[in-house]
Each structure stands twice: as structure tokens, then as C-alpha cells.
XYZ file of C-alpha atoms in Angstrom:
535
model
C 10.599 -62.040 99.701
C 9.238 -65.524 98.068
C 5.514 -65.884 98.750
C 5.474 -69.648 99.489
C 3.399 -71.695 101.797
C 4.835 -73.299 104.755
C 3.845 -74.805 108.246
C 4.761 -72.747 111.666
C 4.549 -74.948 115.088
C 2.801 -71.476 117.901
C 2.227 -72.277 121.419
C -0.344 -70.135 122.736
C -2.412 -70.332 126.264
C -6.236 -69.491 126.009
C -9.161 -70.207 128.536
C -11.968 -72.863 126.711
C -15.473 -72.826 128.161
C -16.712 -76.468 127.694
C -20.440 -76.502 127.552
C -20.437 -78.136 130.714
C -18.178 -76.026 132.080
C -20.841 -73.451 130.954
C -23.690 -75.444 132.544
C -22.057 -75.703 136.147
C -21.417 -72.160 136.265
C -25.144 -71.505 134.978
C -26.254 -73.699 138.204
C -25.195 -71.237 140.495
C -27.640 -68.552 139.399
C -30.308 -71.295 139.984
C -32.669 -71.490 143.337
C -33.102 -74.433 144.476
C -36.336 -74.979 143.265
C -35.319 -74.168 139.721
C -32.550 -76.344 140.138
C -35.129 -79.133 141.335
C -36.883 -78.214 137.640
C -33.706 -78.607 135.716
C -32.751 -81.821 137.274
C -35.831 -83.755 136.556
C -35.139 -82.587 132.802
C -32.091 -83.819 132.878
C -33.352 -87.472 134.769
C -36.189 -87.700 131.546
C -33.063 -87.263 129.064
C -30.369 -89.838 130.644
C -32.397 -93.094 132.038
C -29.536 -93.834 133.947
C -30.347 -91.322 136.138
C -32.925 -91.360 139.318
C -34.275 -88.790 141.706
C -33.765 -90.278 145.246
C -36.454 -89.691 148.196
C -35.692 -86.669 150.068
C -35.210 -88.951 153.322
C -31.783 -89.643 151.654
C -32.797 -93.712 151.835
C -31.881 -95.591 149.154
C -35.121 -96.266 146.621
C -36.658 -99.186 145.914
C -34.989 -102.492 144.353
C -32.114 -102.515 142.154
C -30.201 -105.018 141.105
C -26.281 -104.609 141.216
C -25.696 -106.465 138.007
C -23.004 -109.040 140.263
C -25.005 -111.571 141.353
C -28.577 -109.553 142.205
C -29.285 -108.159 145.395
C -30.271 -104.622 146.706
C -28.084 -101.705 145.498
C -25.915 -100.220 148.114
C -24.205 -97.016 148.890
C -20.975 -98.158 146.804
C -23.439 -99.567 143.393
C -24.870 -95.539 143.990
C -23.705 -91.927 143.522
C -25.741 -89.275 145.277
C -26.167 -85.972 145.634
C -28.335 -84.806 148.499
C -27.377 -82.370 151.166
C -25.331 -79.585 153.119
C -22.797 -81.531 154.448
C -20.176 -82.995 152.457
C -18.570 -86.731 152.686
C -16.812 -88.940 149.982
C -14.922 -92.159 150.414
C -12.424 -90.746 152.837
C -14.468 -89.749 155.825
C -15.940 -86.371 156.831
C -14.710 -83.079 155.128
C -13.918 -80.822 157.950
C -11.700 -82.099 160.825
C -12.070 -79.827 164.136
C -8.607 -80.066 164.065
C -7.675 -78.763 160.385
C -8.317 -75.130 159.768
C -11.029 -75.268 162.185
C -13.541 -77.247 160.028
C -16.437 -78.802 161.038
C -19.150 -81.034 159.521
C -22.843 -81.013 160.627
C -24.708 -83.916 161.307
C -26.544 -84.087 157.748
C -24.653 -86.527 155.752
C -24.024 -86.650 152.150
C -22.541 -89.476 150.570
C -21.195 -88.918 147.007
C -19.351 -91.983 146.039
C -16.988 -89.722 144.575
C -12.883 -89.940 145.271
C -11.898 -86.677 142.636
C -13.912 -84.415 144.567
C -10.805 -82.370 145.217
C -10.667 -81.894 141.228
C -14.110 -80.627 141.440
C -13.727 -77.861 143.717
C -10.618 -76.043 141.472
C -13.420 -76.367 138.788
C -15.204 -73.080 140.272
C -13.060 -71.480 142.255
C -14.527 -73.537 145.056
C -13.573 -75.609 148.369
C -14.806 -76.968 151.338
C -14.962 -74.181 154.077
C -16.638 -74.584 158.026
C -20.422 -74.000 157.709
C -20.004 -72.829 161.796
C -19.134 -68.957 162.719
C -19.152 -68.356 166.638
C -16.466 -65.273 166.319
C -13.101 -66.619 165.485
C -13.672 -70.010 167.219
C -15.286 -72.867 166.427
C -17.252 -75.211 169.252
C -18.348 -78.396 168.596
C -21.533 -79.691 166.396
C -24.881 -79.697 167.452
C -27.200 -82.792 166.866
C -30.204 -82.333 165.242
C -32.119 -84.518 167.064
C -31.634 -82.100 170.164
C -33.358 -79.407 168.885
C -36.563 -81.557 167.197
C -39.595 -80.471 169.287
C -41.907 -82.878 171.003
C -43.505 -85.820 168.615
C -41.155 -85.451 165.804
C -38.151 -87.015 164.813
C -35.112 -86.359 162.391
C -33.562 -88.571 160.032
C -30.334 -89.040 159.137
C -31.018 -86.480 156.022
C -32.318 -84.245 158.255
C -35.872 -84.368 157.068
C -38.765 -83.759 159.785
C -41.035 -87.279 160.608
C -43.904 -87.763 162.915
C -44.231 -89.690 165.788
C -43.761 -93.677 164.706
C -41.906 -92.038 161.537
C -45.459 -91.578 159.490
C -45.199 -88.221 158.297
C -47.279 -86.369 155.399
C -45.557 -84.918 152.823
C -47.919 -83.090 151.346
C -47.138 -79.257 151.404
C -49.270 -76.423 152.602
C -50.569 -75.882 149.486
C -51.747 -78.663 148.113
C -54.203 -79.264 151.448
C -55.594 -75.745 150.705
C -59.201 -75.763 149.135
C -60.044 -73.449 145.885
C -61.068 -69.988 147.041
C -64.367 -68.539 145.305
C -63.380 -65.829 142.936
C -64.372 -62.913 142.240
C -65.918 -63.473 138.729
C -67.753 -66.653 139.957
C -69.209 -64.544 143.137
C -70.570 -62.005 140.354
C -71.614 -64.069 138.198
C -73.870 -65.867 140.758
C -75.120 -62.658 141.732
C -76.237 -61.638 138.163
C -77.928 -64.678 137.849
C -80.357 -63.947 140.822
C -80.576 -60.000 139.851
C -80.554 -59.997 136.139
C -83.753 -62.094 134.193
C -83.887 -60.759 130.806
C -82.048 -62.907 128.136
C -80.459 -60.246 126.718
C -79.503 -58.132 130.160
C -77.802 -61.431 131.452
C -75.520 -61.039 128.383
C -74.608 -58.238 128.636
C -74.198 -58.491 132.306
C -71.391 -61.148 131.911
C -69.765 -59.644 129.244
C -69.190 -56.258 131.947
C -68.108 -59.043 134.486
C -66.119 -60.325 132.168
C -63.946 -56.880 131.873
C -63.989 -55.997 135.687
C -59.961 -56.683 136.943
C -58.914 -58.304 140.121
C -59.125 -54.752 142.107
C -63.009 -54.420 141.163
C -62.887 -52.107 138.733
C -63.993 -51.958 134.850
C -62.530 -49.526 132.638
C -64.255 -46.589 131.244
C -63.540 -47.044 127.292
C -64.235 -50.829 127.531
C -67.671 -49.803 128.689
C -68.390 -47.512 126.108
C -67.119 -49.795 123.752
C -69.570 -52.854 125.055
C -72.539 -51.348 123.264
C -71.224 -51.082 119.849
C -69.348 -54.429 120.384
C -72.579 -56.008 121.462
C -74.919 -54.216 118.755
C -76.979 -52.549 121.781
C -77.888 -49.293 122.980
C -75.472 -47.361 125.377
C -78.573 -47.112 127.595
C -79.126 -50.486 128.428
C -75.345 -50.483 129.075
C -75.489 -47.924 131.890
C -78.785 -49.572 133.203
C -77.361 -52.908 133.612
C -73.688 -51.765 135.106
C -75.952 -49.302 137.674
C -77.451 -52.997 138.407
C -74.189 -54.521 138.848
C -72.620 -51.733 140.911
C -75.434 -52.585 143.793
C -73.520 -56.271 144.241
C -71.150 -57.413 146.799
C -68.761 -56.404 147.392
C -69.710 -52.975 147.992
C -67.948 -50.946 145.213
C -67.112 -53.260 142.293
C -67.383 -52.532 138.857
C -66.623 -48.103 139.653
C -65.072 -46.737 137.000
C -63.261 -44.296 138.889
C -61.543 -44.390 142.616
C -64.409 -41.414 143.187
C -67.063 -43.611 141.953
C -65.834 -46.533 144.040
C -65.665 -44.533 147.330
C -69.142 -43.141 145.929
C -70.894 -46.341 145.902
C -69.729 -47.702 149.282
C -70.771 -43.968 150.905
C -74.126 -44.396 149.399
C -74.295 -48.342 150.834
C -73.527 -46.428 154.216
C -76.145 -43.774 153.654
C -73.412 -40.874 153.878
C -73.207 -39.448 150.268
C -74.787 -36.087 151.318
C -73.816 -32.785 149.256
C -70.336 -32.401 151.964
C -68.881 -35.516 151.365
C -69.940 -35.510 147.717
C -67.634 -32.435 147.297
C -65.329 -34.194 148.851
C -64.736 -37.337 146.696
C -64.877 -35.002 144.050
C -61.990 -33.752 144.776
C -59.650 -36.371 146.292
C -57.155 -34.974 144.514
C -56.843 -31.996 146.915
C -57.038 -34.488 150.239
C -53.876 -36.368 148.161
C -52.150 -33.081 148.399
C -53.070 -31.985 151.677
C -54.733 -28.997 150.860
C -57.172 -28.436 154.078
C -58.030 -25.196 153.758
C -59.181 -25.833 150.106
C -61.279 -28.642 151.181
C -62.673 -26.592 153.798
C -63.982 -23.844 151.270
C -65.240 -26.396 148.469
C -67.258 -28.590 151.014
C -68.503 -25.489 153.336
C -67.764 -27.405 156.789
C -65.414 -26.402 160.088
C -61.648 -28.437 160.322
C -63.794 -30.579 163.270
C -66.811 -32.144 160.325
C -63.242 -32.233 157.658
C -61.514 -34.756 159.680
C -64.580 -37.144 160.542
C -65.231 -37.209 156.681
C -61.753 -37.954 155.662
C -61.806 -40.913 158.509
C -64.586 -41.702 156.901
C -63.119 -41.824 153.802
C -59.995 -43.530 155.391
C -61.887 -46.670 156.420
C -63.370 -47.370 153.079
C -61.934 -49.970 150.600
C -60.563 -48.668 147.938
C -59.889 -52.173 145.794
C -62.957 -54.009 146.747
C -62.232 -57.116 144.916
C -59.110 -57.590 146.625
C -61.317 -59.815 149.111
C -61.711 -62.669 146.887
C -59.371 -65.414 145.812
C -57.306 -63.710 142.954
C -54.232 -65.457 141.610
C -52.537 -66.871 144.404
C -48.486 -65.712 145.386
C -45.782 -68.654 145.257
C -44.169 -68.082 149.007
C -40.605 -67.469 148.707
C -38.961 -70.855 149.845
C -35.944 -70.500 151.775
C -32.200 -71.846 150.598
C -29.913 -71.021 153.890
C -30.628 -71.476 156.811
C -28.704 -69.564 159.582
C -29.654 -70.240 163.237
C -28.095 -69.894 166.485
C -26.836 -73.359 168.097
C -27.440 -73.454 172.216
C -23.525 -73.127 172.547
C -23.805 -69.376 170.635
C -22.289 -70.062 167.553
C -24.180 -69.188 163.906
C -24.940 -72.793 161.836
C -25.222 -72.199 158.328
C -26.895 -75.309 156.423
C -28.883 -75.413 153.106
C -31.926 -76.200 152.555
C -32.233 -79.597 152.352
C -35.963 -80.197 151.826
C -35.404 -78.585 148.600
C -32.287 -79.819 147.454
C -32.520 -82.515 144.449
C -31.087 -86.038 145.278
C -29.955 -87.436 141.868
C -28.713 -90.976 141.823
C -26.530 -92.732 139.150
C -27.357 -96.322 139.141
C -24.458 -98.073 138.631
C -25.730 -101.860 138.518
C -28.040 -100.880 136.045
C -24.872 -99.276 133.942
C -23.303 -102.280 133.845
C -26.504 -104.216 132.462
C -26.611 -101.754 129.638
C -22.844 -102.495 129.124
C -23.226 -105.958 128.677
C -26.284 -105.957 126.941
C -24.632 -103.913 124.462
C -21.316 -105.748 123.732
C -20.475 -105.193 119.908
C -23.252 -102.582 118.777
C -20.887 -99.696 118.617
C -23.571 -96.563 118.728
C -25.110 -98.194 121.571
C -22.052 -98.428 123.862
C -21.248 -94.645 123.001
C -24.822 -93.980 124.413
C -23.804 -95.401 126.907
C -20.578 -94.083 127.663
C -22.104 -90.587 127.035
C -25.150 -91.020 129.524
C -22.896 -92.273 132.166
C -20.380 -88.872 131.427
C -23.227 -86.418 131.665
C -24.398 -88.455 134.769
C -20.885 -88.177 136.835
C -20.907 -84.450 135.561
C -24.200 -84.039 136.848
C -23.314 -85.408 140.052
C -20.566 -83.744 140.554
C -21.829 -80.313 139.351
C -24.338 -80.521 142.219
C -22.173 -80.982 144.649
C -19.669 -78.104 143.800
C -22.802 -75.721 143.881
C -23.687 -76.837 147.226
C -20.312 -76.529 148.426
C -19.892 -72.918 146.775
C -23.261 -71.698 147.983
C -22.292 -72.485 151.684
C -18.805 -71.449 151.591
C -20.123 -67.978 150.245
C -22.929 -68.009 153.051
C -20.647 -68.859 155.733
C -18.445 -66.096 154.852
C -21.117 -63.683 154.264
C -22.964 -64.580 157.865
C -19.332 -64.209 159.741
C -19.138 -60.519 157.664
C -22.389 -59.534 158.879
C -22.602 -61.579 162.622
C -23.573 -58.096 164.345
C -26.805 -57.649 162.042
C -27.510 -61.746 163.168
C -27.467 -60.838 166.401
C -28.604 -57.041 167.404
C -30.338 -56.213 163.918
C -30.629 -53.825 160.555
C -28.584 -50.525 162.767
C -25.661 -53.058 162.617
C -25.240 -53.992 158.984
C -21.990 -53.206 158.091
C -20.902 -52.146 154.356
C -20.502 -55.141 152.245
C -18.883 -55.539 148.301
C -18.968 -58.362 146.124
C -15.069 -58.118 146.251
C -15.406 -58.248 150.442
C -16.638 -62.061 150.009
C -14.234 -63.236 147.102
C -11.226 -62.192 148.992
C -12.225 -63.562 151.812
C -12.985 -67.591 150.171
C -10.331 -66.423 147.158
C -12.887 -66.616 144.443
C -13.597 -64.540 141.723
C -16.160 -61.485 141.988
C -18.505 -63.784 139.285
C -18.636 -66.697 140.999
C -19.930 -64.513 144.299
C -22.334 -62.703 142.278
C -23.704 -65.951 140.684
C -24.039 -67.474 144.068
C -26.547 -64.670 145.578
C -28.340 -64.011 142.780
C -32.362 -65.267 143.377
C -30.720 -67.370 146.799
C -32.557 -66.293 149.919
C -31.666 -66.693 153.256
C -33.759 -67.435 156.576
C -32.643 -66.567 160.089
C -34.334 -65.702 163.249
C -34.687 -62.007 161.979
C -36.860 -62.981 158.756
C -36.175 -64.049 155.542
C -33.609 -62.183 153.627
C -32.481 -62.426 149.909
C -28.403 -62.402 150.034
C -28.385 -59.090 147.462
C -29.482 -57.634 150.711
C -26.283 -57.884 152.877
C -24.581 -56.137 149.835
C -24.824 -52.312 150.801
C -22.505 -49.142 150.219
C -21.165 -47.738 152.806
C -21.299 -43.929 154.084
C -18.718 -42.156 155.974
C -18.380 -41.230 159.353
C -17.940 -38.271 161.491
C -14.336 -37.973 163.212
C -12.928 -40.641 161.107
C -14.812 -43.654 162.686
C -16.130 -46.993 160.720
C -17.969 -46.467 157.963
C -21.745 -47.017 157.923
C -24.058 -49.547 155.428
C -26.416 -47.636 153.671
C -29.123 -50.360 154.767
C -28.692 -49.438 158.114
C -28.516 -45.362 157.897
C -32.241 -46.050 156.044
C -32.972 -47.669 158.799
C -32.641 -45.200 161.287
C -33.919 -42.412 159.247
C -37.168 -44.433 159.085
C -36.938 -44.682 163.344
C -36.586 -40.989 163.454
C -39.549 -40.139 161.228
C -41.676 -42.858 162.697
C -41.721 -41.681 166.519
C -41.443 -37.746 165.763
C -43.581 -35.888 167.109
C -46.695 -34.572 165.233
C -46.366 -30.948 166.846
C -42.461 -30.856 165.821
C -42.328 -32.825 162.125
C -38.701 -33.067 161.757
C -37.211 -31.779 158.572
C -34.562 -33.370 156.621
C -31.812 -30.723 157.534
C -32.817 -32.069 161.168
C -32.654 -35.485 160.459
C -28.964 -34.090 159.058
C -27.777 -32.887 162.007
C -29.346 -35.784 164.337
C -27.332 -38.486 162.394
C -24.399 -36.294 162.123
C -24.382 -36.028 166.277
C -24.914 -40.122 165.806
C -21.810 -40.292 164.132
C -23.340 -40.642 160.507
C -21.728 -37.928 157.756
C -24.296 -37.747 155.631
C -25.782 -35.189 152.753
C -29.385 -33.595 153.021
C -29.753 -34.741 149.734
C -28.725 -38.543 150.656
C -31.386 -38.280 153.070
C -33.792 -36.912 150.660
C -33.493 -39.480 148.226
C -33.004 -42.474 151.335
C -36.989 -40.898 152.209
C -37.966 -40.717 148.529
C -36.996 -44.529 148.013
C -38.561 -45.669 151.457
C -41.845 -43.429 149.681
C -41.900 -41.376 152.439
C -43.465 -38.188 152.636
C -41.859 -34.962 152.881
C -42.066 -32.644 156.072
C -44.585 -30.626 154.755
C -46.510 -33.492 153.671
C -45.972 -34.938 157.035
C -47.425 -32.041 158.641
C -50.680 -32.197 156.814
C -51.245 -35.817 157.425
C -50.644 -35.843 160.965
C -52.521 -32.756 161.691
C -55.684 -34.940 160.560
């Protein structure tokens, strides 16, 4: 055989991730407040890009580049809300499929929108679940209470239109902390030069809960080139501040210092702090031996105990939580149906400013690197554009489907959650496992029942007596929590009980299952139970 080099023609099929492809399929794992993050990124990279108002007008002046004039819908290509419209009309005809649009327009300026939903495995599906039917839409303006208003974006006005839209937090004032509170305690308590630093360097190490630990205290007086001595003198000044408790070493020593505050640290109750880890346990009789009192003087000392404060500085302004922000809504129309819609108020509205496109364009007629600037700005801009609007149209076409899975647990609660896979939802829209996963991941969902992240709906399922449906896993916890909450002190029920009262219900379940079901809920066990109650 002649080793000689020659050229071979091979056809061969392979799948190619663009990077944008990449991107888009990223933007599905975002909220919509990270997407909000990423978007202004990208609007500070491509200047031909602008964030609209979330009232879905069309901002300020801009010239069309034909003449002058205000921009219109046609010189613009948004991206704003639930509800999905291009050139054509409404998506969703009431006759077609049973699709239906809600009142909250979106206006894309885009005609290859079909092009965009094969992209992800995506299309346009009814946002409305009222069984198998579908009823007509419900305006938004009927349901706005008294002296507001709705615009055609759906975004909440005043009366005249004058709204503010500031959020709740940024009307809020700056709560005290709990180092400031200290420290302006120490500077009425503590006069000596040297005391006052030492006193804020202790404040300094005290954590959000109050207390300091141990080692760093022994560790102050070497740091600070002073004698242990003064150390404990100036914390046993500090421990007599508000609030009662702060700056205890131990839970024991906490407790301690708010008993002796009370004037109730006698010898009994001494004994008992000492040993809190026997009243953790449950261990009565123990308690009763070590602290020389009758069950009667046990049980006022551990209420006593009970209605102390174990993490004193828990009462001051610590580092504040960032409220999970809803982005579904689900609520129930007045003709009994179940309206999906997104979240709107959070949604980005990016605008491509064609007028101003065609300014560049001209301006930059024969300088070759500037036109491909250009040309790329305005490619990542359509992608952009159109990248939004494929996640919005994924995210409610997997939340529709997901809310007409799970109607009964819309409408009668948790004990009605039925068993739900990843695979359930993708057959059911024909997409691919992924694309479902991507789509709940950090999304949350708010309906009349609370607010509800969609990994939730997601549950195994356990099997049932006599061959009947199967049961979500969510729900059986549910109603072993009911059972343990209203038993009866005198008659703690066991979980080989619970077994066979869930097995009568119809549930087949394991001892163990319920075991570990109690374990994750942190749930005591019936022994446990039986001490605590008997308090």
C-alpha cells in the first residue's frame, strides 16, 4: 500500500453551540432580577441599545433619521412583557388550539419570531388553565382596586396617573445597630482612657446574636499588651448593657445574665442553666435530683427559662434580607379559570433604536472598521431582543403547564400535590428535560397560597394502598406534620401509628419513610415528644 497524501470529501452531521446560542440558553437559569443586571451590562457595551420605562411608553425624543420626528413603534424593537405580539396581530387566537392572549401587550417589531421559538425548544402556548377549557380574557382594569389605575403595560398608577416608584425599601430609614447601641453605652459607662479601648475592641468581636467568643477574649489581653484582669473587669461592665444578655460567652451565661436582671438566679435555677444540656434531652427526673425541687417548681423554672432570649442582639438592625421578588404570577380570574402572567414590574424593556442605527450608518460611509461596529452592535442587539423574548415565552409555557399539572394544589392546597418529574412537563410542551430544568431553577412563583419556588411542585411520588393514584411526597409530609401537630399530649403517637393511620388513608408508606419525612421536617421523636409536652 503507497503512503501518499490525498484529499477525501466526508459529510458528517454534528450539533455547534454558538456562543449566543450558549448565552440564550444561560438566560433561562436567570431571575428576573439577575436578568435586569445582565441587561444593563449589555446596554453599557452596545450604545445602540436603551432600557425603556417600565410603563412600556416610548422614552423620550429620538429622531428617526428620515426627516426628524419622534420615534415610533415601527423605528423601535422592544422587549417588555408576558404577552406576546409581533407584526401580525395577537399570538393566541381563541379559536386556534385554544390560545389566548392577556391584555398586557408586547410589541416586538419582530416578523421571524417563529424562527426564534425552534431556537429552544420553545413556542407560544395559552397562559389560561380553567380545566380543559378556556373562557375568555379578563381586563385588568376590572380587577384594579379603588384610586388606582392600570396601564396598558400593566403597571399600577395612582389616581390622576402620579404614582411613586420608589420601592419599599428605599423609603425605609437606617435601623440603629447593634455595635452603635453599645458603643453609645460604653461611652456613658466606661471613663478611663484605657478601659474605653479596650471596651470597643470587645464590642468590636461581639457577633450579630450578642455573643463574643471565649478564645477571642482571652486573646484581647495579650493582643492589647494588658492584664487579663482588666479584661474580665471591663466585659463584667459590658455584660450589665442593653440588651439584657449581650456579650455571654456561653448560652448558660446568656440565660445567666438575663435571670440575674430578673432577680431569679437563686441556687435552683443556677443548677439548672448549668445543665441545659439535660432539659435539651428531656431528662426530668435528672433535673429534679440536681436542682432538689418537686415536678410543680421544675416546670415554672423551665417556663422561665422558655421566655428568655436566647440571641439578644437579634433585636437590632443586623444585615437586612433581600425579599424574594416574585416571577409568576398565578391568580384566579372571576370566571374560575387560573391566569398565569410574568412578572412584569421586573421584566427588562430593552429597546433597539433604529433611527439612531441609521445615523451611525451614514455617518460612517467608507470607514470600514466602523461600519463592522456597527453591523456587529446592531447583531448582538436583534439577538438580544430576541433572546428575551424566547425566555419569556419558555418561562410561561413551562408555568402554564406546570399550574394545569398541579390545579388541585391551586385550589384545595399542599394534601393535593400530585407527583411531578422534570420529564412530566417536557412531554407535555415537547421540550427537552434541560430546557425545563433551566426554566425553574431560582424562578419563584406567587399565588393566593404563598409564594412558591417552582423546584417545589417537583416531588416523588409514593404508592398507594389497593392500587390507587400515587401520592407526592410533599403532600404525605404534609399530613404527617397534621397528625403530629393535633395529637394528643396523653397519647403521643408513634411512628408505627402514624404507619398504620396513613396506610388506612390510603398512603403505602415505610416506618422508615416516615422517620426520615419527621427527621427532615426536625421533628422530634415520640419519646422526645412525650417529654416536651408533659412540661
Amino acid at each position: 500500500m503507497a503512503l501518499t497524501p490525498r484529499l477525501d470529501l466526508r459529510q458528517s452531521q454534528q450539533l455547534v453551540m454558538t456562543p449566543q446560542l450558549q448565552q440564550a440558553i444561560k438566560l433561562l437559569q436567570l431571575s428576573n432580577l439577575e436578568l435586569g443586571e445582565f441587561v444593563e451590562q449589555e446596554v453599557e457595551r452596545n450604545p445602540i441599545l436603551e432600557i425603556g420605562e417600565p410603563s412600556g411608553d416610548v422614552p423620550g425624543e429620538m429622531e428617526t433619521g428620515e426627516g426628524g420626528g419622534t420615534a415610533s413603534d415601527e423605528d423601535l424593537r422592544d422587549y417588555s412583557d408576558d404577552t406576546f405580539r409581533d407584526g401580525g396581530g395577537d399570538y393566541g387566537d381563541a379559536n386556534e388550539g385554544g390560545l389566548i392572549a392577556t391584555d398586557r401587550g408586547l410589541e416586538t417589531g419582530i416578523d421571524n419570531t417563529a424562527g426564534a421559538d425552534s431556537a429552544l425548544d420553545a413556542d407560544y402556548s395559552d397562559n389560561v388553565f380553567n380545566g380543559d377549557a378556556v373562557s375568555d380574557r379578563v381586563s385588568a382594569a376590572s380587577e384594579a382596586p379603588s384610586g388606582l389605575s392600570y396601564d396598558g403595560a400593566g403597571a399600577v398608577r395612582g389616581a390622576g396617573g402620579v404614582g411613586d416608584d420608589r420601592g419599599l425599601d428605599q423609603t425605609l430609614e437606617a435601623g440603629q445597630s447593634l455595635h452603635d447601641y453599645l458603643t453609645h453605652q460604653m461611652l456613658v459607662a466606661v471613663h478611663a482612657p484605657a478601659d474605653r479601648m479596650l471596651a470597643a475592641h470587645l464590642i468590636d468581636l461581639v457577633n450579630e446574636a450578642g455573643y463574643i467568643d471565649a478564645a477571642e477574649v482571652t486573646d484581647a489581653a495579650e493582643r492589647l499588651d494588658c492584664c487579663p484582669e482588666d479584661v474580665d473587669r471591663v466585659l463584667g461592665i459590658l455584660q450589665t448593657f442593653e440588651p439584657v444578655g449581650v456579650f455571654a460567652r456561653t448560652l448558660g451565661e446568656c440565660l445567666a445574665l438575663q435571670l440575674k436582671d430578673l432577680d431569679r438566679f437563686d441556687p435552683c435555677m443556677q443548677a439548672l442553666v448549668d445543665h441545659l444540656d439535660l432539659l435539651a434531652r428531656g431528662d426530668l427526673a435528672a433535673l429534679k435530683r440536681i436542682c432538689g425541687v418537686d415536678q410543680e417548681d421544675l416546670s415554672d423554672m423551665i417556663q422561665e427559662i422558655r421566655a428568655l432570649n436566647p440571641k439578644p442582639g437579634f433585636a437590632f438592625g443586623h444585615e437586612n434580607v433581600q425579599a424574594v421578588v416574585p416571577d409568576i404570577f398565578v391568580n384566579k380570574a372571576k370566571t374560575g379559570e387560573w391566569v398565569v402572567e410574568l412578572n412584569s414590574d421586573t421584566l427588562p424593556r430593552v429597546l433597539v433604536n433604529s433611527s439612531y442605527v441609521a445615523e451611525l450608518t451614514e455617518t460612517a460611509s467608507g470607514e470600514r472598521e466602523a461600519k463592522a461596529f456597527i453591523s456587529e452592535c446592531v447583531s448582538n442587539a436583534n439577538w438580544l431582543v430576541k433572546a428575551l423574548d424566547q425566555r419569556a415565552r419558555t418561562i410561561l409555557k413551562v408555568a402554564t403547564a406546570l399550574v394545569k399539572k398541579q390545579d388541585m394544589f391551586f385550589e384545595y392546597g399542599v394534601r393535593y400535590l400530585k407527583p411531578l418529574t422534570l420529564k412530566d412537563i417536557a412531554d407535555e410542551i415537547d421540550m427537552h428535560e434541560s430546557t425545563v430544568s433551566r426554566v425553574t431553577s431560582n424562578k419563584f412563583l406567587a399565588c393566593p397560597r404563598g409564594l412558591f419556588e417552582l423546584k417545589y411542585f417537583f416531588t416523588s411520588s409514593i404508592s398507594a394502598t389497593a392500587g390507587g393514584d400515587s401520592h407526592s411526597a410533599e403532600s404525605v409530609k404534609f399530613r404527617i406534620k397534621e397528625l403530629i401537630d393535633a395529637e394528643d399530649p396523653k397519647k403521643i403517637l408513634s411512628d408505627d401509628t402514624i404507619v398504620d393511620i396513613m396506610k388506612r388513608e390510603g398512603v403505602d408508606i415505610a416506618r422508615r419513610t416516615v422517620a426520615k419525612y419527621r427527621e427532615a421536617m426536625k421533628i422530634p421523636s415520640s419519646v422526645q415528644r412525650r417529654r416536651l409536652k408533659s412540661i
